[in-house]
Amino acid sequence: MRNIKITYRYDGSMFYGSQRQPEKRTVQGEIEKLLNILLKEEINMISSGRTDRGVHALVQVSNFFTSSPIPLDRMRYALNRGLPLDIELLDIEEVDLEFNSRFLPKSRAYRYIMTWKRNPFENRYTTYVNKKIEKDKFFEIMKPLIGVHDFNNFRMSDCGSKTSVREIYSIDLFEEDTKLIVEIRGNSFLKSQIRIMIGTALEIYFGNRDKNYLIDMLNNPEKKYIKKVADPFGLYLSEVNY
């Protein structure tokens, strides 16, 4: 038995998320479909994380087990030739059987890009807001999220994680012309956690929620709050560190 690790990136615009779904076009489904033909086995990929419909990945890591003796260079060639244009293989290697792309990452990072200038060619890759966002003011709203918290109010109701306690290591903001980029690093993330964090911060920034609304959501994890989920278009899985 061999354990194969692949690193790749994708444009999530035309996928129903990364995880395999019946009758849906997904990133996992497209890669596994090609591997099944090449390796003549039923392949089940394990991935560092899942992305929602429309969310992109600058880097994603998966691994799969196979008994096929096909050499890596042939696998690389087949994936490079056979994958759709919105998925690109970055690396492929054989790793120890104990390697697990889901459970071993030391940290992950997501990037969220917002713009206050409309551009039809960027609609799938940025989230439009109707006026400029001041970096320092937005950071002060998001700053309480840093640290170890129970993020139960920052996940979807169908999230399957047994615990909602997570640690946010850092939140960094960058301005580029008419864009604000938010980079969030943590140990791991709940389903749609980043989008709910950003959506809540935007609601506070634009005066639609009380300034302490986000803090209240953190301090009262068992109390139900209205969730504002930011659009998926500007979200990218940007780092996976082992």
mmCIF file of C-alpha atoms in Angstrom:
data_model
loop_
_atom_site.group_PDB
_atom_site.id
_atom_site.type_symbol
_atom_site.label_atom_id
_atom_site.label_comp_id
_atom_site.label_asym_id
_atom_site.label_seq_id
_atom_site.Cartn_x
_atom_site.Cartn_y
_atom_site.Cartn_z
ATOM 1 C CA MET A 1 0.000 0.000 0.000
ATOM 2 C CA ARG A 2 1.234 3.491 -0.857
ATOM 3 C CA ASN A 3 0.209 6.880 0.516
ATOM 4 C CA ILE A 4 0.259 9.637 -2.106
ATOM 5 C CA LYS A 5 0.150 13.322 -1.182
ATOM 6 C CA ILE A 6 -0.942 15.888 -3.752
ATOM 7 C CA THR A 7 -0.820 19.665 -3.526
ATOM 8 C CA TYR A 8 -3.024 21.647 -5.883
ATOM 9 C CA ARG A 9 -5.035 24.830 -6.336
ATOM 10 C CA TYR A 10 -8.381 25.602 -7.915
ATOM 11 C CA ASP A 11 -10.857 28.208 -9.023
ATOM 12 C CA GLY A 12 -13.995 27.324 -7.076
ATOM 13 C CA SER A 13 -16.393 29.363 -9.207
ATOM 14 C CA MET A 14 -17.892 26.417 -11.079
ATOM 15 C CA PHE A 15 -17.765 23.823 -8.283
ATOM 16 C CA TYR A 16 -20.366 22.873 -5.687
ATOM 17 C CA GLY A 17 -17.603 22.977 -3.094
ATOM 18 C CA SER A 18 -14.578 20.770 -2.677
ATOM 19 C CA GLN A 19 -16.180 17.721 -1.051
ATOM 20 C CA ARG A 20 -17.600 14.938 -3.231
ATOM 21 C CA GLN A 21 -21.395 15.128 -3.699
ATOM 22 C CA PRO A 22 -23.703 12.916 -5.764
ATOM 23 C CA GLU A 23 -24.662 14.432 -9.117
ATOM 24 C CA LYS A 24 -22.644 17.594 -8.382
ATOM 25 C CA ARG A 25 -19.415 18.884 -9.891
ATOM 26 C CA THR A 26 -16.899 19.087 -7.048
ATOM 27 C CA VAL A 27 -13.123 19.376 -6.802
ATOM 28 C CA GLN A 28 -12.742 16.042 -5.029
ATOM 29 C CA GLY A 29 -15.068 14.383 -7.507
ATOM 30 C CA GLU A 30 -13.110 15.591 -10.539
ATOM 31 C CA ILE A 31 -9.743 14.481 -9.162
ATOM 32 C CA GLU A 32 -11.021 11.112 -7.928
ATOM 33 C CA LYS A 33 -12.735 10.426 -11.251
ATOM 34 C CA LEU A 34 -9.410 10.759 -13.039
ATOM 35 C CA LEU A 35 -7.490 8.744 -10.417
ATOM 36 C CA ASN A 36 -10.049 5.932 -10.519
ATOM 37 C CA ILE A 37 -9.434 5.502 -14.242
ATOM 38 C CA LEU A 38 -5.662 5.800 -13.981
ATOM 39 C CA LEU A 39 -5.148 3.542 -10.954
ATOM 40 C CA LYS A 40 -8.058 1.169 -11.668
ATOM 41 C CA GLU A 41 -9.120 1.468 -8.021
ATOM 42 C CA GLU A 42 -11.779 3.296 -6.046
ATOM 43 C CA ILE A 43 -9.862 6.262 -4.635
ATOM 44 C CA ASN A 44 -11.029 8.144 -1.545
ATOM 45 C CA MET A 45 -9.125 11.387 -0.998
ATOM 46 C CA ILE A 46 -8.479 12.865 2.452
ATOM 47 C CA SER A 47 -8.102 16.662 2.386
ATOM 48 C CA SER A 48 -6.746 19.327 4.710
ATOM 49 C CA GLY A 49 -10.117 21.057 4.739
ATOM 50 C CA ARG A 50 -13.338 21.595 2.849
ATOM 51 C CA THR A 51 -14.347 24.676 0.913
ATOM 52 C CA ASP A 52 -17.908 25.792 0.215
ATOM 53 C CA ARG A 53 -19.473 26.342 -3.168
ATOM 54 C CA GLY A 54 -17.724 29.197 -4.963
ATOM 55 C CA VAL A 55 -14.733 29.294 -2.587
ATOM 56 C CA HIS A 56 -11.241 29.065 -4.074
ATOM 57 C CA ALA A 57 -7.957 27.513 -2.945
ATOM 58 C CA LEU A 58 -4.521 28.956 -3.562
ATOM 59 C CA VAL A 59 -3.236 25.741 -2.027
ATOM 60 C CA GLN A 60 -5.006 22.558 -1.011
ATOM 61 C CA VAL A 61 -3.432 19.337 0.251
ATOM 62 C CA SER A 62 -4.895 15.845 -0.035
ATOM 63 C CA ASN A 63 -3.660 12.300 0.299
ATOM 64 C CA PHE A 64 -4.955 8.942 -0.853
ATOM 65 C CA PHE A 65 -3.979 5.290 -0.514
ATOM 66 C CA THR A 66 -3.368 3.033 -3.486
ATOM 67 C CA SER A 67 -1.951 -0.403 -4.169
ATOM 68 C CA SER A 68 -1.110 0.567 -7.753
ATOM 69 C CA PRO A 69 2.589 0.379 -8.722
ATOM 70 C CA ILE A 70 2.205 3.207 -11.264
ATOM 71 C CA PRO A 71 5.182 5.573 -10.790
ATOM 72 C CA LEU A 72 4.719 9.142 -9.591
ATOM 73 C CA ASP A 73 5.890 10.700 -12.849
ATOM 74 C CA ARG A 74 3.115 8.903 -14.717
ATOM 75 C CA MET A 75 0.546 10.027 -12.146
ATOM 76 C CA ARG A 76 1.823 13.588 -12.465
ATOM 77 C CA TYR A 77 1.585 13.458 -16.254
ATOM 78 C CA ALA A 78 -1.942 12.021 -16.198
ATOM 79 C CA LEU A 79 -3.188 14.600 -13.697
ATOM 80 C CA ASN A 80 -1.595 17.490 -15.579
ATOM 81 C CA ARG A 81 -3.172 16.333 -18.831
ATOM 82 C CA GLY A 82 -6.537 15.157 -17.526
ATOM 83 C CA LEU A 83 -7.614 17.650 -14.877
ATOM 84 C CA PRO A 84 -10.022 20.429 -15.911
ATOM 85 C CA LEU A 85 -8.554 23.872 -16.414
ATOM 86 C CA ASP A 86 -9.898 25.163 -13.101
ATOM 87 C CA ILE A 87 -7.739 22.693 -11.117
ATOM 88 C CA GLU A 88 -3.929 22.766 -11.239
ATOM 89 C CA LEU A 89 -1.603 20.163 -9.723
ATOM 90 C CA LEU A 90 1.302 21.809 -7.889
ATOM 91 C CA ASP A 91 3.114 18.770 -6.475
ATOM 92 C CA ILE A 92 2.797 15.025 -5.961
ATOM 93 C CA GLU A 93 4.892 12.826 -3.663
ATOM 94 C CA GLU A 94 4.823 9.523 -1.830
ATOM 95 C CA VAL A 95 4.698 9.920 1.960
ATOM 96 C CA ASP A 96 4.655 7.738 5.078
ATOM 97 C CA LEU A 97 1.534 5.657 5.579
ATOM 98 C CA GLU A 98 0.887 7.616 8.796
ATOM 99 C CA PHE A 99 0.562 10.939 6.975
ATOM 100 C CA ASN A 100 -2.964 12.377 7.103
ATOM 101 C CA SER A 101 -3.602 15.683 5.368
ATOM 102 C CA ARG A 102 -6.667 16.415 7.510
ATOM 103 C CA PHE A 103 -5.381 15.776 11.027
ATOM 104 C CA LEU A 104 -1.704 16.754 10.838
ATOM 105 C CA PRO A 105 -1.684 20.436 9.773
ATOM 106 C CA LYS A 106 -0.187 22.768 12.385
ATOM 107 C CA SER A 107 -2.069 25.717 10.945
ATOM 108 C CA ARG A 108 -4.316 26.819 8.126
ATOM 109 C CA ALA A 109 -5.003 30.246 6.683
ATOM 110 C CA TYR A 110 -7.844 31.770 4.711
ATOM 111 C CA ARG A 111 -7.813 34.982 2.705
ATOM 112 C CA TYR A 112 -10.859 37.154 2.139
ATOM 113 C CA ILE A 113 -10.779 39.908 -0.498
ATOM 114 C CA MET A 114 -13.272 42.787 -0.547
ATOM 115 C CA THR A 115 -13.475 45.616 -3.043
ATOM 116 C CA TRP A 116 -15.425 48.880 -3.207
ATOM 117 C CA LYS A 117 -15.005 49.227 -6.985
ATOM 118 C CA ARG A 118 -17.200 47.186 -9.277
ATOM 119 C CA ASN A 119 -15.429 45.075 -11.878
ATOM 120 C CA PRO A 120 -17.379 42.435 -13.820
ATOM 121 C CA PHE A 121 -14.180 40.467 -14.411
ATOM 122 C CA GLU A 122 -13.571 40.097 -10.675
ATOM 123 C CA ASN A 123 -17.074 39.287 -9.469
ATOM 124 C CA ARG A 124 -16.212 35.647 -8.841
ATOM 125 C CA TYR A 125 -12.978 36.451 -7.030
ATOM 126 C CA THR A 126 -13.792 39.397 -4.750
ATOM 127 C CA THR A 127 -16.758 40.465 -2.640
ATOM 128 C CA TYR A 128 -18.169 43.890 -3.467
ATOM 129 C CA VAL A 129 -18.983 46.328 -0.645
ATOM 130 C CA ASN A 130 -20.637 49.653 -1.358
ATOM 131 C CA LYS A 131 -18.010 51.904 0.212
ATOM 132 C CA LYS A 132 -14.376 51.858 1.268
ATOM 133 C CA ILE A 133 -13.531 49.934 4.409
ATOM 134 C CA GLU A 134 -10.986 51.533 6.726
ATOM 135 C CA LYS A 135 -8.386 48.923 7.591
ATOM 136 C CA ASP A 136 -7.722 49.937 11.204
ATOM 137 C CA LYS A 137 -11.397 50.277 12.081
ATOM 138 C CA PHE A 138 -12.202 46.873 10.587
ATOM 139 C CA PHE A 139 -9.294 45.255 12.449
ATOM 140 C CA GLU A 140 -10.547 46.601 15.780
ATOM 141 C CA ILE A 141 -13.896 44.907 15.114
ATOM 142 C CA MET A 142 -12.239 41.574 14.305
ATOM 143 C CA LYS A 143 -9.499 41.708 16.960
ATOM 144 C CA PRO A 144 -11.575 39.969 19.713
ATOM 145 C CA LEU A 145 -11.664 36.830 17.514
ATOM 146 C CA ILE A 146 -7.935 36.241 18.063
ATOM 147 C CA GLY A 147 -7.197 33.557 20.659
ATOM 148 C CA VAL A 148 -8.944 30.416 21.896
ATOM 149 C CA HIS A 149 -12.740 30.679 21.846
ATOM 150 C CA ASP A 150 -15.872 28.588 21.536
ATOM 151 C CA PHE A 151 -16.981 29.507 18.011
ATOM 152 C CA ASN A 152 -20.328 27.727 18.209
ATOM 153 C CA ASN A 153 -22.110 30.849 16.932
ATOM 154 C CA PHE A 154 -19.730 31.010 13.972
ATOM 155 C CA ARG A 155 -20.624 27.759 12.259
ATOM 156 C CA MET A 156 -23.485 26.416 10.179
ATOM 157 C CA SER A 157 -26.145 24.254 11.814
ATOM 158 C CA ASP A 158 -25.075 21.209 9.768
ATOM 159 C CA CYS A 159 -21.425 21.459 10.860
ATOM 160 C CA GLY A 160 -20.315 17.969 11.880
ATOM 161 C CA SER A 161 -17.446 18.918 14.177
ATOM 162 C CA LYS A 162 -17.755 17.489 17.705
ATOM 163 C CA THR A 163 -16.236 20.579 19.299
ATOM 164 C CA SER A 164 -16.568 24.230 18.348
ATOM 165 C CA VAL A 165 -13.483 25.380 20.277
ATOM 166 C CA ARG A 166 -10.827 26.740 17.921
ATOM 167 C CA GLU A 167 -7.802 29.016 18.130
ATOM 168 C CA ILE A 168 -7.241 32.002 15.849
ATOM 169 C CA TYR A 169 -3.506 32.720 15.761
ATOM 170 C CA SER A 170 -3.556 35.986 13.846
ATOM 171 C CA ILE A 171 -5.653 38.346 11.722
ATOM 172 C CA ASP A 172 -3.773 40.566 9.274
ATOM 173 C CA LEU A 173 -5.240 43.220 6.986
ATOM 174 C CA PHE A 174 -3.720 44.660 3.828
ATOM 175 C CA GLU A 175 -4.883 47.374 1.442
ATOM 176 C CA GLU A 176 -4.272 47.075 -2.303
ATOM 177 C CA ASP A 177 -5.729 49.909 -4.401
ATOM 178 C CA THR A 178 -9.491 49.504 -4.028
ATOM 179 C CA LYS A 179 -9.289 46.212 -2.127
ATOM 180 C CA LEU A 180 -9.039 45.156 1.502
ATOM 181 C CA ILE A 181 -7.483 41.733 2.103
ATOM 182 C CA VAL A 182 -8.047 39.894 5.374
ATOM 183 C CA GLU A 183 -5.727 36.995 6.212
ATOM 184 C CA ILE A 184 -6.844 34.738 9.087
ATOM 185 C CA ARG A 185 -4.633 31.970 10.518
ATOM 186 C CA GLY A 186 -5.734 29.330 12.982
ATOM 187 C CA ASN A 187 -5.380 25.708 13.965
ATOM 188 C CA SER A 188 -8.540 24.705 12.086
ATOM 189 C CA PHE A 189 -11.911 26.128 11.144
ATOM 190 C CA LEU A 190 -15.576 25.165 11.401
ATOM 191 C CA LYS A 191 -17.961 25.008 8.473
ATOM 192 C CA SER A 192 -18.385 28.545 7.057
ATOM 193 C CA GLN A 193 -16.628 30.000 10.127
ATOM 194 C CA ILE A 194 -14.582 32.507 8.130
ATOM 195 C CA ARG A 195 -17.623 33.736 6.186
ATOM 196 C CA ILE A 196 -19.661 34.201 9.378
ATOM 197 C CA MET A 197 -16.789 36.029 11.075
ATOM 198 C CA ILE A 198 -16.384 38.377 8.104
ATOM 199 C CA GLY A 199 -20.141 38.784 7.633
ATOM 200 C CA THR A 200 -20.627 39.697 11.294
ATOM 201 C CA ALA A 201 -17.739 42.178 11.219
ATOM 202 C CA LEU A 202 -19.212 43.847 8.120
ATOM 203 C CA GLU A 203 -22.618 44.141 9.792
ATOM 204 C CA ILE A 204 -20.982 45.919 12.732
ATOM 205 C CA TYR A 205 -18.812 48.101 10.493
ATOM 206 C CA PHE A 206 -21.793 49.370 8.499
ATOM 207 C CA GLY A 207 -23.875 49.979 11.627
ATOM 208 C CA ASN A 208 -26.363 47.143 11.176
ATOM 209 C CA ARG A 209 -25.368 45.512 14.479
ATOM 210 C CA ASP A 210 -24.300 46.811 17.874
ATOM 211 C CA LYS A 211 -20.543 47.296 18.268
ATOM 212 C CA ASN A 212 -20.429 44.491 20.869
ATOM 213 C CA TYR A 213 -22.445 42.009 18.806
ATOM 214 C CA LEU A 214 -19.432 39.903 17.800
ATOM 215 C CA ILE A 215 -18.088 39.858 21.361
ATOM 216 C CA ASP A 216 -21.510 38.781 22.642
ATOM 217 C CA MET A 217 -21.542 35.919 20.137
ATOM 218 C CA LEU A 218 -18.179 34.751 21.486
ATOM 219 C CA ASN A 219 -19.114 35.128 25.152
ATOM 220 C CA ASN A 220 -22.467 33.345 24.843
ATOM 221 C CA PRO A 221 -21.823 30.316 22.625
ATOM 222 C CA GLU A 222 -25.043 28.548 23.645
ATOM 223 C CA LYS A 223 -27.279 31.547 22.931
ATOM 224 C CA LYS A 224 -28.713 31.789 19.424
ATOM 225 C CA TYR A 225 -27.713 34.787 17.326
ATOM 226 C CA ILE A 226 -28.648 35.803 13.804
ATOM 227 C CA LYS A 227 -25.791 34.752 11.535
ATOM 228 C CA LYS A 228 -24.655 36.900 8.641
ATOM 229 C CA VAL A 229 -22.739 34.782 6.141
ATOM 230 C CA ALA A 230 -20.473 36.757 3.820
ATOM 231 C CA ASP A 231 -20.437 35.892 0.121
ATOM 232 C CA PRO A 232 -18.104 33.036 -0.888
ATOM 233 C CA PHE A 233 -16.588 34.740 -3.939
ATOM 234 C CA GLY A 234 -13.751 36.544 -2.152
ATOM 235 C CA LEU A 235 -12.692 33.604 0.024
ATOM 236 C CA TYR A 236 -9.552 31.537 -0.577
ATOM 237 C CA LEU A 237 -7.883 28.731 1.330
ATOM 238 C CA SER A 238 -4.406 30.271 1.231
ATOM 239 C CA GLU A 239 -2.068 28.210 3.438
ATOM 240 C CA VAL A 240 -1.788 24.705 4.894
ATOM 241 C CA ASN A 241 1.269 24.204 7.110
ATOM 242 C CA TYR A 242 2.531 20.862 8.418
#
